[in-house]
Coordinates of C-alpha atoms in Angstrom, one line a residue:
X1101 CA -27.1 -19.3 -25.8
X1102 CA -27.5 -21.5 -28.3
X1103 CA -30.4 -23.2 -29.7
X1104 CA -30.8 -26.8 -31.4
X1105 CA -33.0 -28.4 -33.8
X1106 CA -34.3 -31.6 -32.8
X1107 CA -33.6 -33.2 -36.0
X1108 CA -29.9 -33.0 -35.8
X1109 CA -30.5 -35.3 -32.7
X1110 CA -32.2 -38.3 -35.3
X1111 CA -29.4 -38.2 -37.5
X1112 CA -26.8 -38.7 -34.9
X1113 CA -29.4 -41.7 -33.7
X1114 CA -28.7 -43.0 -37.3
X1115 CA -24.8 -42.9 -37.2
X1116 CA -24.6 -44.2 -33.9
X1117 CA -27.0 -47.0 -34.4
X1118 CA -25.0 -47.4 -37.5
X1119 CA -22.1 -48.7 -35.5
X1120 CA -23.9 -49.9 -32.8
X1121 CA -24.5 -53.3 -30.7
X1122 CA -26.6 -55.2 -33.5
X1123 CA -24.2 -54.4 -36.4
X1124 CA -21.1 -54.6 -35.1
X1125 CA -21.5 -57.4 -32.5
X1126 CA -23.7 -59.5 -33.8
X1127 CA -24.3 -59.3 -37.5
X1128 CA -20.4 -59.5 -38.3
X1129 CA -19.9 -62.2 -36.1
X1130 CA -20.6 -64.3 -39.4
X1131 CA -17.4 -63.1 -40.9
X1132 CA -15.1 -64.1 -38.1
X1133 CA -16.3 -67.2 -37.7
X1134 CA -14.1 -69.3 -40.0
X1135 CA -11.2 -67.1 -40.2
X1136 CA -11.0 -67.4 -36.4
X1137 CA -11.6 -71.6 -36.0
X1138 CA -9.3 -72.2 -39.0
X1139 CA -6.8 -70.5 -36.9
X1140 CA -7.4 -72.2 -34.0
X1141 CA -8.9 -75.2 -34.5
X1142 CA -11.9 -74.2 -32.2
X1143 CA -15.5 -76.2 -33.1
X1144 CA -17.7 -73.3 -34.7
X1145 CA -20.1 -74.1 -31.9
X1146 CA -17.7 -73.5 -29.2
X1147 CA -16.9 -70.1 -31.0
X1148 CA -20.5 -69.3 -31.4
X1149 CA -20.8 -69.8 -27.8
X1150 CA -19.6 -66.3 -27.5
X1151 CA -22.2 -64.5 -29.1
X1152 CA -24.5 -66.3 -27.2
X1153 CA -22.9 -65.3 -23.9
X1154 CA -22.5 -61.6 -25.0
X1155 CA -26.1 -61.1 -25.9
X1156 CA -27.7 -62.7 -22.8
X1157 CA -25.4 -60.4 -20.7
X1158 CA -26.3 -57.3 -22.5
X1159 CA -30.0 -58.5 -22.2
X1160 CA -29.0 -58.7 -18.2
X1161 CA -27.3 -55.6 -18.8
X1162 CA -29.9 -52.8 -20.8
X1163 CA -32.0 -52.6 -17.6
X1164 CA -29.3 -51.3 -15.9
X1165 CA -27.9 -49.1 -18.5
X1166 CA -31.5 -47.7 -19.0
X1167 CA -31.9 -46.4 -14.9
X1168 CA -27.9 -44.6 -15.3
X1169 CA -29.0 -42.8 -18.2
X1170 CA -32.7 -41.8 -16.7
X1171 CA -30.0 -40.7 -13.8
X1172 CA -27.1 -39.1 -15.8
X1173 CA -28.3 -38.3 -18.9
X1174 CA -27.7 -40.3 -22.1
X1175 CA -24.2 -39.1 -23.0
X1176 CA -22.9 -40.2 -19.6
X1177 CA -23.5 -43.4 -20.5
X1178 CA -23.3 -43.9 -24.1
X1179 CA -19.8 -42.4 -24.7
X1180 CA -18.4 -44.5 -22.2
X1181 CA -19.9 -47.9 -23.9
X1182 CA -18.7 -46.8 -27.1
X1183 CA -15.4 -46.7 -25.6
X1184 CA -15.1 -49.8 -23.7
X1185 CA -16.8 -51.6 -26.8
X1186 CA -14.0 -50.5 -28.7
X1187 CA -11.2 -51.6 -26.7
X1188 CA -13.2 -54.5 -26.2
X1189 CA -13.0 -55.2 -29.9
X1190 CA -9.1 -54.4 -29.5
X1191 CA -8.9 -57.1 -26.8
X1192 CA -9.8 -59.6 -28.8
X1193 CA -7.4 -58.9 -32.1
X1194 CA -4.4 -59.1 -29.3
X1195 CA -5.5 -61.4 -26.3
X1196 CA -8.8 -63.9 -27.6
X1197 CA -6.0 -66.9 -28.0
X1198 CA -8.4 -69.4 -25.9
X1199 CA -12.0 -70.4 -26.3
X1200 CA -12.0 -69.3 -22.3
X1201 CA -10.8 -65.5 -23.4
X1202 CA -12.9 -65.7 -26.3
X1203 CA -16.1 -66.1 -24.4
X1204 CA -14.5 -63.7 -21.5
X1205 CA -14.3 -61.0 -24.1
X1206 CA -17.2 -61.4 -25.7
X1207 CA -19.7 -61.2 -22.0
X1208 CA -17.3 -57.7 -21.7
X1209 CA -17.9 -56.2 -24.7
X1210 CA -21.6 -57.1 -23.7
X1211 CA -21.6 -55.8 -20.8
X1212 CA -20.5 -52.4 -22.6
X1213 CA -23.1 -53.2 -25.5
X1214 CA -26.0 -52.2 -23.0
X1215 CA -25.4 -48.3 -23.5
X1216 CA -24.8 -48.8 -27.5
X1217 CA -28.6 -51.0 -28.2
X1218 CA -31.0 -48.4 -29.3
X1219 CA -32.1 -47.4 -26.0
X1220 CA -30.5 -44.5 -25.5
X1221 CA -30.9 -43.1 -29.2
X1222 CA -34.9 -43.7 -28.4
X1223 CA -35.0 -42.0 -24.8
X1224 CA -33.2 -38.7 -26.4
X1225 CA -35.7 -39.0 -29.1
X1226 CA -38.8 -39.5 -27.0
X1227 CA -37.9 -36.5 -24.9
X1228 CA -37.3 -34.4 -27.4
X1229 CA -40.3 -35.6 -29.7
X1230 CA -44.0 -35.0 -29.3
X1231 CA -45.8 -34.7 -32.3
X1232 CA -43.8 -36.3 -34.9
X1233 CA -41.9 -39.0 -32.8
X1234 CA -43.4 -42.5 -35.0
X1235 CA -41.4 -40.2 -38.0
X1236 CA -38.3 -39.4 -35.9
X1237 CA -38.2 -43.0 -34.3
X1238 CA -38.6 -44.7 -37.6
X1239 CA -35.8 -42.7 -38.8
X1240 CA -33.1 -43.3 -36.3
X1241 CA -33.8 -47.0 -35.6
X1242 CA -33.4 -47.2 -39.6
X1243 CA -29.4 -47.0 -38.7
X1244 CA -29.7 -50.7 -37.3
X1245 CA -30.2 -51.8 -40.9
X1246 CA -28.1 -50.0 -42.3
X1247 CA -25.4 -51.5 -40.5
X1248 CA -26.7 -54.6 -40.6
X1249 CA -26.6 -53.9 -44.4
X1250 CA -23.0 -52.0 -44.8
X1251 CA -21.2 -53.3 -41.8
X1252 CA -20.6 -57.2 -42.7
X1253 CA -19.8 -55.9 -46.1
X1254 CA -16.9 -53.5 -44.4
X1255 CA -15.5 -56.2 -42.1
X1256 CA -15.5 -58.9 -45.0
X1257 CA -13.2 -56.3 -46.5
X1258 CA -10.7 -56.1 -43.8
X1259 CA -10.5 -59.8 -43.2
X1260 CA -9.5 -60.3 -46.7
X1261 CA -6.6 -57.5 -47.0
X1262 CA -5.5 -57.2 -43.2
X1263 CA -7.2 -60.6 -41.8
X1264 CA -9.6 -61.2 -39.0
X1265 CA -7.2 -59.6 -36.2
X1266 CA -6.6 -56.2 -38.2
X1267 CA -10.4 -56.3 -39.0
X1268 CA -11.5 -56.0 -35.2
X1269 CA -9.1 -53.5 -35.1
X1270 CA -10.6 -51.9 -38.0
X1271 CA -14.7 -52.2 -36.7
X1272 CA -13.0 -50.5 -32.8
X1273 CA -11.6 -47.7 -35.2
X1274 CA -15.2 -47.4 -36.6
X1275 CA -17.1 -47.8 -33.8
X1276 CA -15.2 -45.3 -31.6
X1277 CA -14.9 -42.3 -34.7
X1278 CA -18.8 -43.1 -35.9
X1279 CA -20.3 -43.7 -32.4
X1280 CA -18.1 -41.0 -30.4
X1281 CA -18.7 -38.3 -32.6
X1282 CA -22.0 -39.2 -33.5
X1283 CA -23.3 -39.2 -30.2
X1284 CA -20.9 -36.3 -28.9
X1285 CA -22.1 -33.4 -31.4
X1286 CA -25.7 -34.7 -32.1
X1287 CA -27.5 -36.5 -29.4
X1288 CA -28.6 -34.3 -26.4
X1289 CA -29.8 -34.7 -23.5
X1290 CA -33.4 -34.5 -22.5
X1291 CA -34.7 -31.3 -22.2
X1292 CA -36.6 -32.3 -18.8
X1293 CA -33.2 -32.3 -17.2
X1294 CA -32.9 -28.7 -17.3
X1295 CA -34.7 -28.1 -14.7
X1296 CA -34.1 -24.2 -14.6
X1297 CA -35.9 -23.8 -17.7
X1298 CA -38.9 -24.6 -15.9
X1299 CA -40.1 -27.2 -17.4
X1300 CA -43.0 -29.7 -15.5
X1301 CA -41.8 -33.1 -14.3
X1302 CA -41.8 -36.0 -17.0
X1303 CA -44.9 -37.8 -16.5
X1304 CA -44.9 -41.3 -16.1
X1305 CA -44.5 -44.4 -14.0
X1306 CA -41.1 -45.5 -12.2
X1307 CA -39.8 -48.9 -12.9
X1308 CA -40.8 -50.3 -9.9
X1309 CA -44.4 -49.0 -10.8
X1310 CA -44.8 -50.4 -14.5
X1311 CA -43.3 -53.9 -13.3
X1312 CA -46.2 -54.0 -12.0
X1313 CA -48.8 -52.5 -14.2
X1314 CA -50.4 -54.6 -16.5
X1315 CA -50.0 -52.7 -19.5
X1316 CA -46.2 -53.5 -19.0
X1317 CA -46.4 -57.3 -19.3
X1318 CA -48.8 -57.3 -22.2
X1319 CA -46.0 -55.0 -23.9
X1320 CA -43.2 -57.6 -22.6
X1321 CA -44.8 -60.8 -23.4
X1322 CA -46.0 -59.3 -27.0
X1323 CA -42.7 -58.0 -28.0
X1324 CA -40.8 -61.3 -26.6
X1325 CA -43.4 -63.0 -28.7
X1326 CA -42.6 -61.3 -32.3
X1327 CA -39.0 -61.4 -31.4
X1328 CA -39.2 -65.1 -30.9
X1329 CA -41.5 -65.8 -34.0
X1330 CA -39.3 -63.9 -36.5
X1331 CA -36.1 -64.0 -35.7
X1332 CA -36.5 -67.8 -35.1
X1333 CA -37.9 -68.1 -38.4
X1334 CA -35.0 -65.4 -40.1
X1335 CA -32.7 -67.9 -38.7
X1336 CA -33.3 -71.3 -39.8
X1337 CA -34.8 -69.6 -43.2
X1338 CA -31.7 -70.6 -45.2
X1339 CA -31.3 -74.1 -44.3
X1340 CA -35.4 -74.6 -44.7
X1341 CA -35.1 -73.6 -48.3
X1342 CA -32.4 -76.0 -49.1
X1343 CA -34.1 -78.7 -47.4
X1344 CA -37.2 -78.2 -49.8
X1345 CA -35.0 -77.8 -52.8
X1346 CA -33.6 -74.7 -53.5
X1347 CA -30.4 -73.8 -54.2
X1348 CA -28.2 -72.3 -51.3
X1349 CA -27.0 -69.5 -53.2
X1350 CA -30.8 -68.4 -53.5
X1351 CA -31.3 -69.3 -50.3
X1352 CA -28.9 -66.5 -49.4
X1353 CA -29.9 -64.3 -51.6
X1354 CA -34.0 -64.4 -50.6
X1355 CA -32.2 -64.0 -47.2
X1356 CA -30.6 -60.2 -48.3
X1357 CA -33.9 -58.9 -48.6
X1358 CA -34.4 -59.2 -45.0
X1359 CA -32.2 -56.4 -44.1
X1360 CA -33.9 -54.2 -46.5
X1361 CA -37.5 -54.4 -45.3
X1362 CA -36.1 -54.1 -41.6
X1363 CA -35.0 -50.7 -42.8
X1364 CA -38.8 -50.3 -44.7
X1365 CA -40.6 -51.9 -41.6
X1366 CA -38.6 -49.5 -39.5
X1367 CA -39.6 -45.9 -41.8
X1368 CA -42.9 -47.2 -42.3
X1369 CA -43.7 -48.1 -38.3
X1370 CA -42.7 -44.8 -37.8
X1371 CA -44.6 -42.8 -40.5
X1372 CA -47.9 -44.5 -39.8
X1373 CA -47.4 -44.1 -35.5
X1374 CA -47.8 -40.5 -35.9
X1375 CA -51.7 -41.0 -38.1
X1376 CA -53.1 -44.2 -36.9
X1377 CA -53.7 -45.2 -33.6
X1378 CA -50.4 -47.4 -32.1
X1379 CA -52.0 -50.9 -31.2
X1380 CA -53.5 -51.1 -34.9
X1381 CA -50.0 -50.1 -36.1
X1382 CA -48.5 -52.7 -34.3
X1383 CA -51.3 -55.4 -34.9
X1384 CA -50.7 -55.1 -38.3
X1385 CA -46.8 -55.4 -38.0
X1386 CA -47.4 -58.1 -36.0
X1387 CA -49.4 -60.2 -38.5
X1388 CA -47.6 -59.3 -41.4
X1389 CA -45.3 -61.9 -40.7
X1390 CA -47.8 -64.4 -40.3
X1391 CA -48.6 -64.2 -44.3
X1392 CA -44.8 -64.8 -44.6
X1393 CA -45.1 -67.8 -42.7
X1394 CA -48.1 -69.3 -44.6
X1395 CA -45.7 -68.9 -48.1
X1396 CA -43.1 -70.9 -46.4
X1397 CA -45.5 -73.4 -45.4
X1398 CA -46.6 -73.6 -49.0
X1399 CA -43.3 -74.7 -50.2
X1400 CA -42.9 -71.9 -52.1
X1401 CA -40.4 -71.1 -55.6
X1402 CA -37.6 -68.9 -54.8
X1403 CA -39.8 -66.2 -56.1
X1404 CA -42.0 -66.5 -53.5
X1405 CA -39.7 -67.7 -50.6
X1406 CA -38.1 -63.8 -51.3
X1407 CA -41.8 -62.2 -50.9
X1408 CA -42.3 -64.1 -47.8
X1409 CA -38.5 -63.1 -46.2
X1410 CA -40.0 -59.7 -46.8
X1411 CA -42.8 -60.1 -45.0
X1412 CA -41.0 -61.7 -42.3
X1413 CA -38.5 -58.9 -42.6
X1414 CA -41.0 -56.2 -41.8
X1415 CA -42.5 -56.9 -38.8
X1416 CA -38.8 -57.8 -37.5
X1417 CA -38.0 -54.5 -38.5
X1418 CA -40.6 -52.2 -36.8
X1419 CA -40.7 -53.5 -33.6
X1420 CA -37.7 -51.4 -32.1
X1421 CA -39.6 -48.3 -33.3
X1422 CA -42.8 -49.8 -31.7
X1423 CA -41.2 -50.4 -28.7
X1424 CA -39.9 -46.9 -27.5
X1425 CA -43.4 -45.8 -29.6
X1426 CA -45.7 -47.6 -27.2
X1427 CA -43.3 -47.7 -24.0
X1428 CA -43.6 -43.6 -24.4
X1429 CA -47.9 -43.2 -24.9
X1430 CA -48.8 -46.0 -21.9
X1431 CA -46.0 -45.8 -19.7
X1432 CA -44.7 -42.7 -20.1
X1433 CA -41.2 -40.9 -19.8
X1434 CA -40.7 -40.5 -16.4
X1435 CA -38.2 -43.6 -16.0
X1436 CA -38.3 -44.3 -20.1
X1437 CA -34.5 -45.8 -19.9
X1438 CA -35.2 -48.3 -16.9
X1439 CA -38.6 -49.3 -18.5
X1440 CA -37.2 -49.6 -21.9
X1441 CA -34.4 -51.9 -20.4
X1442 CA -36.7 -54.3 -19.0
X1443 CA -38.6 -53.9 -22.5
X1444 CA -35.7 -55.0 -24.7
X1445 CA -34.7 -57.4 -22.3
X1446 CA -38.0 -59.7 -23.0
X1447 CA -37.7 -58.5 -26.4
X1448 CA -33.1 -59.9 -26.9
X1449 CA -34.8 -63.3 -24.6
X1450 CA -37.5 -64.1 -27.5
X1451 CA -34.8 -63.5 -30.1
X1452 CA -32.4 -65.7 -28.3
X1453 CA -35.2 -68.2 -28.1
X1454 CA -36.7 -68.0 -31.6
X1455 CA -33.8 -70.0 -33.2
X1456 CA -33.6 -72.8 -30.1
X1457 CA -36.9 -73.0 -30.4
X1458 CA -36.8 -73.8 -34.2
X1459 CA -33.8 -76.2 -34.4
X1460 CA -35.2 -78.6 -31.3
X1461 CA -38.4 -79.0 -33.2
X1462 CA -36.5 -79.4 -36.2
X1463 CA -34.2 -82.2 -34.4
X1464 CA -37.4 -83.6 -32.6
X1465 CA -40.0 -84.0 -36.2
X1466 CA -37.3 -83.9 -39.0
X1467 CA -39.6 -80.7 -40.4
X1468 CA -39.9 -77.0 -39.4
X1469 CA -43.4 -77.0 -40.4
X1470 CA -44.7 -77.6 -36.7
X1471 CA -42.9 -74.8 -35.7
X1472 CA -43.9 -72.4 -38.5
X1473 CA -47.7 -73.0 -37.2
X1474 CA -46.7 -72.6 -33.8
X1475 CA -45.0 -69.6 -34.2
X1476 CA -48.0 -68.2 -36.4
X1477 CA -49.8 -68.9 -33.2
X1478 CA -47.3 -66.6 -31.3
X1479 CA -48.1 -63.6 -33.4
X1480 CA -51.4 -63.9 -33.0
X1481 CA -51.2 -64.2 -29.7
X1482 CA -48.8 -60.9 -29.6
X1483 CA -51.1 -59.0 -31.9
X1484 CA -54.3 -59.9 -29.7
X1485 CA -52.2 -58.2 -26.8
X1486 CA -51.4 -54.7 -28.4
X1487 CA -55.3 -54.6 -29.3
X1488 CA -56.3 -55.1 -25.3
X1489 CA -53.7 -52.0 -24.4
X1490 CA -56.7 -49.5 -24.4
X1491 CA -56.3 -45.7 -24.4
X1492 CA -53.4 -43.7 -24.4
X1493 CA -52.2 -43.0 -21.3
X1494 CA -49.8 -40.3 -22.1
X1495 CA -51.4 -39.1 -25.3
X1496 CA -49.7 -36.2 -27.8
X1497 CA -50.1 -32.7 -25.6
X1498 CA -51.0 -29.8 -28.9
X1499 CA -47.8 -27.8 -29.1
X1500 CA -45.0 -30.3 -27.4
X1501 CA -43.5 -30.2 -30.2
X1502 CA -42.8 -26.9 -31.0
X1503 CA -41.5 -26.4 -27.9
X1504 CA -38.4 -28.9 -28.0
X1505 CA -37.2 -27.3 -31.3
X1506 CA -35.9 -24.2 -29.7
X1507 CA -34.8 -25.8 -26.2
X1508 CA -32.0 -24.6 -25.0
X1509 CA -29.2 -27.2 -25.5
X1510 CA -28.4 -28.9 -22.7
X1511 CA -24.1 -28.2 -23.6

């Protein structure tokens, strides 16, 4: 009888998060994009179509994942959406020769993206964590940007040497080696599901029950409220700069350091979750981005458009970490996958929303600066919600952790 050490179980988080639904479905879409219209002669909105479609069914789609793996353990779902994602991927190198199988392909692979988002990583990770779980969150959530960081770079490779149909051949080969092994050797399940050992019932509410707890909908409508403020402002950051000036190559460039503070946001959330009380950790994310969003109302140099991408940039990237963080202390574990489905559903809706939001007040007022001060608005609004959560509900028990380092393995 072997035991484990809990810490092996963030580091598989990383790698699989690494190849997982952000970075390999939606931050290469980018790369595809012209290699696939020139081809084909599709529009590049028609084309984008399909990312749009794949995200909003794995928004559909997470809730569900969430209440198998509460049922069946995280492994029983995850390996099986890293292997449909992969021959998803496959599908569309050989069969995506229509805008119509394009978009078909794309809603399948995001139907299999639900047990790849970071909900399962986080559920393994809150079971396994007490003390200690802002650190271990922070950590594993930190593989989103480094994909988001190495895997564009990877597929840009393969579309230059073995074009765009070898390169989604390529990321499948990734995804399945990476995620498959990653999540095969390292990430275990829960150590509530051994119920021999006799360990006490998770605590915590069913979905049904935090649907309708209030603490629930000021989590929702908070997190769907960041989401929508910074990613809509991430995503119409390029274009704003060159409107006031700025040349597009530095427009890019101030846009780079966006993936590194989502890692920064991500380690820091998590190191200050385990010393400061959560709602003040989040406020504080929260806002950051607000002093990002003044700089870009100030019509800034590129000097300063980069400091306030960073800003923006770091309250986009803790609020995975502060999602499973909060979802864990005031709802508890009991149904963590289901809740955390609902969770990141409201959370993928304000990020689909952010960037609609931005280009119809763009197309309506010829500036984005109405929507910069609404937005700012939003995060004040989401940051005055985290501050009316209260107590703990489920607050750190003295000794949980020490416990889960020497659980017996549940394989």
């Amino acid at each position: 009888m072997k035991t484990i050490n809990r810490w092996w179980i963030v580091v598989g988080s990383v790698f699989g998060l690494l190849v997982g639904n952000g970075p390999i479905m939606q931050f290469t879409f980018g790369v595809f994009l012209l290699p696939v219209t020139s081809e084909f002669g599709w529009s590049r909105s028609t084309t984008s179509l399909a990312l749009v479609i794949g995200l909003c069914v794995t928004a559909l789609c997470v809730p569900l994942a969430g209440k198998l793996a509460d049922r069946h353990g995280v492994r029983a779902v995850t390996l099986p959406a890293i292997t449909l994602f992969a021959l998803a991927m496959v599908a569309l190198a050989f069969l995506a020769d229509t805008p119509a199988k394009f978009m078909i392909i794309y809603a399948l692979m995001g139907i299999a993206a639900a047990g790849q988002t970071p909900l399962p990583y986080a559920k393994a990770i809150a079971a396994w964590f007490d003390d200690k779980r802002g650190l271990a969150l922070g950590v594993a959530m930190s593989g989103v940007g480094l994909g988001a960081a190495l895997v564009p770079q990877f597929a840009q490779a393969l579309v230059a040497h073995v074009g765009w149909r070898g390169a989604y051949v390529g990321l499948a080969a990734l995804t399945f080696v990476v995620g498959f092994t990653a999540v095969g050797l390292a990430v275990r399940e829960p150590p509530h599901r051994a119920a021999a050992d006799g360990l006490p019932a998770l605590p915590g509410l069913t979905g049904r029950q935090a649907l309708r707890s209030p603490l629930f909908w000021k989590l929702a409508i908070a997190f769907a409220g960041v989401a929508l403020a910074t990613n809509g402002v991430i995503a119409h950051v390029v274009p704003l700069l060159v409107d006031r000036g700025i040349a597009a190559t530095l427009a890019t460039s101030a846009l780079g350091f966006a993936g590194l503070a989502l890692i920064g946001g991500r380690l820091l959330a998590g190191f200050l979750l385990d010393r400061i009380f959560a709602p003040y950790v989040a406020a504080f994310f929260f806002l950051v981005p607000v002093a990002g969003i003044a700089l870009l109302l100030a019509n800034p140099s590129p000097a300063y458009a980069a400091v306030a991408v960073v800003l923006i940039g770091l309250g986009l990237g803790a609020e995975v970490d502060l999602i499973a963080f909060l979802l864990s202390r005031y709802l508890g574990l009991k149904s963590f996958g289901e809740i955390y489905g609902y969770l990141f559903a409201a959370f993928m809706a304000g990020s689909g929303g952010g960037p609609y939001v931005m280009g119809l007040v763009f197309d309506a007022t010829g500036s984005y600066s109405s929507a910069l001060a609404g937005l700012s608005l939003v995060l004040l609004a989401s940051a005055m919600l985290v501050l009316r959560l209260g107590a703990y509900t489920y607050p750190r028990q003295n000794g949980g952790g020490n416990r889960s380092e020497v659980l017996q393995a549940a394989h």
